[in-house]
Amino acid sequence: MLVKDFMTTDVVTVREDQSMLEAREILRGKNLISLPVVDDIKRIRGIITIDDIGKASPSESSTLSRYEANYLLGRLKVKDVMGRNVSTVEEDDTIEYVAYKMNKSRVNALPVLGTDGKLIGIITRSDMFRAFVEIMGVNRPCLRFSLTAPDKVGVVAEISGIMRDLGVNIISLAALQNNDGTAEITIRCNLNNNGMDVIEKIREAGYPVEDIMTLDGLE
């Protein structure tokens, strides 16, 4: 799955010459955590976050009134506070690359640039959670179970073959490598009358199965 499958294309932005007070009101009014800063032709100039607003605002211990605090924010420009080293992605980047980049950069959103370098969308942590739900099939009724297997070629093919022979369709499969040369494999598959037969056949093949659950799917 790619960025373009989950990004938001109707992006709320601000300009460098707008005030921090305007940026704050946009963030609050739209319930956003960050705003890309763009020029007149949608090129990224920076990014402003709710944390930036907080740092630029007078502290709660300040003796300034709300009016005075707002006046100061009104005088301060977005360009004076915004972050200029902006991490971005492209629409054809993979979801897993986005997850890696968000984690490495410790950001909650990444602007998406087109081939011409102009802003065409934004992808947020909320979008990534939605992608995870869809990729893992969490929103679908299923049989879910985990097993431990040697981390070697052919294991997934053998398990998939067992399920194929019993007519059980795999919804999602995820593997987590352990340090001891094994992998923990978590499988979600369609519910049918052969569900428990699959469990027994996999166990007979030498793979210990645990954490067996029947799930209705999430709304």
Short mmCIF file of C-alpha atoms in Angstrom, two decimals:
data_model
loop_
_atom_site.label_atom_id
_atom_site.label_comp_id
_atom_site.label_asym_id
_atom_site.label_seq_id
_atom_site.Cartn_x
_atom_site.Cartn_y
_atom_site.Cartn_z
CA MET A 1 0.00 0.00 0.00
CA LEU A 2 1.20 3.46 -0.89
CA VAL A 3 1.00 6.95 0.58
CA LYS A 4 -1.53 8.03 -2.07
CA ASP A 5 -3.97 5.39 -0.78
CA PHE A 6 -4.21 7.01 2.65
CA MET A 7 -3.05 10.63 2.47
CA THR A 8 -5.34 13.62 2.83
CA THR A 9 -5.38 15.74 -0.33
CA ASP A 10 -7.42 18.67 1.03
CA VAL A 11 -4.53 20.12 3.05
CA VAL A 12 -4.95 23.07 5.39
CA THR A 13 -1.89 25.32 5.10
CA VAL A 14 -0.57 28.72 6.21
CA ARG A 15 1.81 31.26 4.72
CA GLU A 16 5.04 32.53 6.22
CA ASP A 17 3.67 36.05 6.64
CA GLN A 18 0.59 35.02 8.61
CA SER A 19 0.59 35.63 12.36
CA MET A 20 1.06 32.97 14.99
CA LEU A 21 -2.35 33.94 16.34
CA GLU A 22 -3.91 33.01 12.97
CA ALA A 23 -1.98 29.75 12.92
CA ARG A 24 -3.16 28.92 16.43
CA GLU A 25 -6.79 29.59 15.58
CA ILE A 26 -6.56 27.44 12.45
CA LEU A 27 -5.03 24.57 14.41
CA ARG A 28 -7.68 24.82 17.12
CA GLY A 29 -10.58 25.34 14.72
CA LYS A 30 -9.63 22.38 12.51
CA ASN A 31 -8.46 20.21 15.43
CA LEU A 32 -5.04 19.76 13.81
CA ILE A 33 -1.60 19.19 15.29
CA SER A 34 0.48 20.67 12.45
CA LEU A 35 0.24 22.98 9.46
CA PRO A 36 2.49 22.96 6.39
CA VAL A 37 3.79 26.42 5.52
CA VAL A 38 3.71 27.05 1.78
CA ASP A 39 4.37 29.84 -0.69
CA ASP A 40 2.02 31.04 -3.43
CA ILE A 41 2.72 28.05 -5.68
CA LYS A 42 2.44 25.37 -2.98
CA ARG A 43 6.14 24.81 -2.36
CA ILE A 44 6.96 23.79 1.21
CA ARG A 45 8.68 26.51 3.22
CA GLY A 46 8.35 24.97 6.66
CA ILE A 47 5.93 23.45 9.14
CA ILE A 48 4.27 24.77 12.30
CA THR A 49 2.99 22.51 15.07
CA ILE A 50 0.82 22.89 18.12
CA ASP A 51 4.00 22.49 20.19
CA ASP A 52 5.55 25.46 18.36
CA ILE A 53 2.48 27.52 19.27
CA GLY A 54 2.87 26.54 22.91
CA LYS A 55 6.54 27.46 22.98
CA ALA A 56 5.84 30.83 21.38
CA SER A 57 2.97 31.65 23.76
CA PRO A 58 3.50 33.31 27.15
CA SER A 59 3.60 30.79 29.99
CA GLU A 60 0.67 30.33 32.34
CA SER A 61 2.72 31.97 35.08
CA SER A 62 3.00 35.14 33.02
CA THR A 63 1.25 38.25 34.32
CA LEU A 64 0.03 39.11 30.81
CA SER A 65 -3.71 39.19 30.25
CA ARG A 66 -5.28 37.09 27.52
CA TYR A 67 -5.62 40.20 25.40
CA GLU A 68 -1.93 41.04 25.82
CA ALA A 69 -0.87 37.46 25.08
CA ASN A 70 -2.98 37.38 21.93
CA TYR A 71 -1.54 40.74 20.90
CA LEU A 72 1.98 39.33 21.12
CA LEU A 73 1.02 36.24 19.10
CA GLY A 74 -0.60 38.52 16.58
CA ARG A 75 2.68 40.40 16.14
CA LEU A 76 4.75 37.21 15.79
CA LYS A 77 4.93 35.74 12.28
CA VAL A 78 4.81 32.08 11.32
CA LYS A 79 8.23 32.42 9.64
CA ASP A 80 9.74 33.43 13.01
CA VAL A 81 8.79 30.16 14.68
CA MET A 82 8.23 27.48 12.02
CA GLY A 83 10.53 24.52 11.56
CA ARG A 84 12.46 24.79 8.31
CA ASN A 85 14.01 21.33 8.12
CA VAL A 86 10.86 19.54 6.95
CA SER A 87 10.74 15.79 6.37
CA THR A 88 8.56 14.94 3.38
CA VAL A 89 7.43 11.89 1.40
CA GLU A 90 6.08 11.25 -2.08
CA GLU A 91 2.74 9.76 -3.04
CA ASP A 92 4.30 6.52 -4.36
CA ASP A 93 6.32 5.86 -1.20
CA THR A 94 5.24 2.80 0.76
CA ILE A 95 3.34 2.93 4.03
CA GLU A 96 6.10 1.08 5.86
CA TYR A 97 8.64 3.69 4.69
CA VAL A 98 6.38 6.42 6.06
CA ALA A 99 6.16 4.62 9.41
CA TYR A 100 9.97 4.36 9.51
CA LYS A 101 10.42 8.02 8.61
CA MET A 102 7.84 9.24 11.15
CA ASN A 103 9.50 7.20 13.87
CA LYS A 104 13.02 8.35 12.91
CA SER A 105 12.05 12.02 12.61
CA ARG A 106 9.69 11.86 15.64
CA VAL A 107 6.93 13.73 13.83
CA ASN A 108 3.16 13.26 13.74
CA ALA A 109 2.64 14.19 10.09
CA LEU A 110 4.56 14.31 6.83
CA PRO A 111 3.76 16.58 3.88
CA VAL A 112 3.42 14.72 0.57
CA LEU A 113 5.12 16.25 -2.46
CA GLY A 114 4.38 15.71 -6.13
CA THR A 115 7.00 15.16 -8.82
CA ASP A 116 7.27 18.92 -9.24
CA GLY A 117 8.13 19.38 -5.56
CA LYS A 118 4.82 21.02 -4.70
CA LEU A 119 2.50 20.03 -1.84
CA ILE A 120 -0.23 17.58 -2.90
CA GLY A 121 -1.22 16.03 0.43
CA ILE A 122 -0.36 15.16 4.00
CA ILE A 123 -0.19 11.85 5.84
CA THR A 124 -0.58 11.69 9.63
CA ARG A 125 -0.21 9.13 12.39
CA SER A 126 -4.00 8.74 12.32
CA ASP A 127 -3.76 7.79 8.64
CA MET A 128 -1.06 5.27 9.53
CA PHE A 129 -3.27 3.68 12.20
CA ARG A 130 -6.06 3.41 9.62
CA ALA A 131 -3.65 1.78 7.19
CA PHE A 132 -2.54 -0.71 9.86
CA VAL A 133 -6.16 -1.65 10.58
CA GLU A 134 -6.82 -2.29 6.89
CA ILE A 135 -3.57 -4.11 6.19
CA MET A 136 -4.01 -6.43 9.17
CA GLY A 137 -7.70 -6.98 8.49
CA VAL A 138 -8.62 -5.92 12.02
CA ASN A 139 -11.99 -4.66 10.78
CA ARG A 140 -13.03 -8.07 9.41
CA PRO A 141 -14.44 -11.13 11.24
CA CYS A 142 -11.67 -13.70 11.46
CA LEU A 143 -9.85 -16.47 13.26
CA ARG A 144 -6.59 -15.14 14.71
CA PHE A 145 -3.72 -17.23 16.02
CA SER A 146 0.04 -17.10 16.54
CA LEU A 147 2.74 -19.71 16.19
CA THR A 148 6.49 -19.95 16.64
CA ALA A 149 8.52 -21.36 13.76
CA PRO A 150 12.13 -21.53 12.58
CA ASP A 151 13.10 -18.38 10.71
CA LYS A 152 13.97 -20.10 7.44
CA VAL A 153 12.88 -20.45 3.84
CA GLY A 154 9.76 -22.53 3.22
CA VAL A 155 8.00 -22.18 6.57
CA VAL A 156 5.38 -19.69 5.39
CA ALA A 157 4.84 -21.73 2.20
CA GLU A 158 4.21 -24.89 4.25
CA ILE A 159 1.74 -23.18 6.57
CA SER A 160 0.00 -21.50 3.64
CA GLY A 161 -0.24 -24.88 1.91
CA ILE A 162 -1.96 -26.42 4.91
CA MET A 163 -4.51 -23.63 4.93
CA ARG A 164 -4.99 -23.81 1.16
CA ASP A 165 -5.68 -27.56 1.30
CA LEU A 166 -8.42 -26.95 3.88
CA GLY A 167 -9.92 -24.06 1.91
CA VAL A 168 -9.09 -21.43 4.53
CA ASN A 169 -8.20 -18.01 3.11
CA ILE A 170 -5.48 -15.90 4.77
CA ILE A 171 -6.53 -12.29 5.47
CA SER A 172 -3.16 -11.14 6.80
CA LEU A 173 0.13 -12.62 7.97
CA ALA A 174 2.82 -10.86 9.98
CA ALA A 175 6.16 -12.22 11.20
CA LEU A 176 8.36 -10.90 14.00
CA GLN A 177 11.93 -12.19 14.06
CA ASN A 178 13.30 -13.32 17.42
CA ASN A 179 16.95 -13.34 18.47
CA ASP A 180 17.06 -17.14 18.77
CA GLY A 181 16.60 -17.95 15.08
CA THR A 182 12.83 -18.28 15.31
CA ALA A 183 9.97 -16.05 14.25
CA GLU A 184 6.58 -15.39 15.79
CA ILE A 185 3.98 -15.54 13.02
CA THR A 186 0.52 -14.06 13.52
CA ILE A 187 -2.19 -15.07 11.07
CA ARG A 188 -5.70 -13.80 10.51
CA CYS A 189 -7.88 -15.99 8.31
CA ASN A 190 -11.48 -16.26 7.21
CA LEU A 191 -13.91 -17.94 9.57
CA ASN A 192 -15.27 -21.25 8.25
CA ASN A 193 -15.97 -24.76 9.43
CA ASN A 194 -12.35 -25.81 8.92
CA GLY A 195 -10.89 -23.22 11.29
CA MET A 196 -10.01 -25.58 14.13
CA ASP A 197 -8.90 -28.27 11.66
CA VAL A 198 -6.29 -25.77 10.45
CA ILE A 199 -5.01 -25.31 13.98
CA GLU A 200 -4.65 -29.08 14.47
CA LYS A 201 -2.93 -29.60 11.10
CA ILE A 202 -0.43 -26.84 11.80
CA ARG A 203 0.31 -28.38 15.19
CA GLU A 204 0.75 -31.80 13.59
CA ALA A 205 3.29 -30.21 11.23
CA GLY A 206 5.38 -29.32 14.29
CA TYR A 207 4.45 -25.70 14.88
CA PRO A 208 3.15 -24.79 18.36
CA VAL A 209 0.01 -22.65 18.01
CA GLU A 210 -1.16 -20.25 20.72
CA ASP A 211 -3.24 -17.11 21.30
CA ILE A 212 -6.19 -18.51 19.36
CA MET A 213 -9.08 -16.01 19.06
CA THR A 214 -12.28 -15.70 17.11
CA LEU A 215 -12.88 -12.02 16.41
CA ASP A 216 -16.00 -10.31 15.14
CA GLY A 217 -14.16 -7.40 13.55
CA LEU A 218 -14.12 -3.78 14.63
CA GLU A 219 -16.50 -1.04 13.58
#
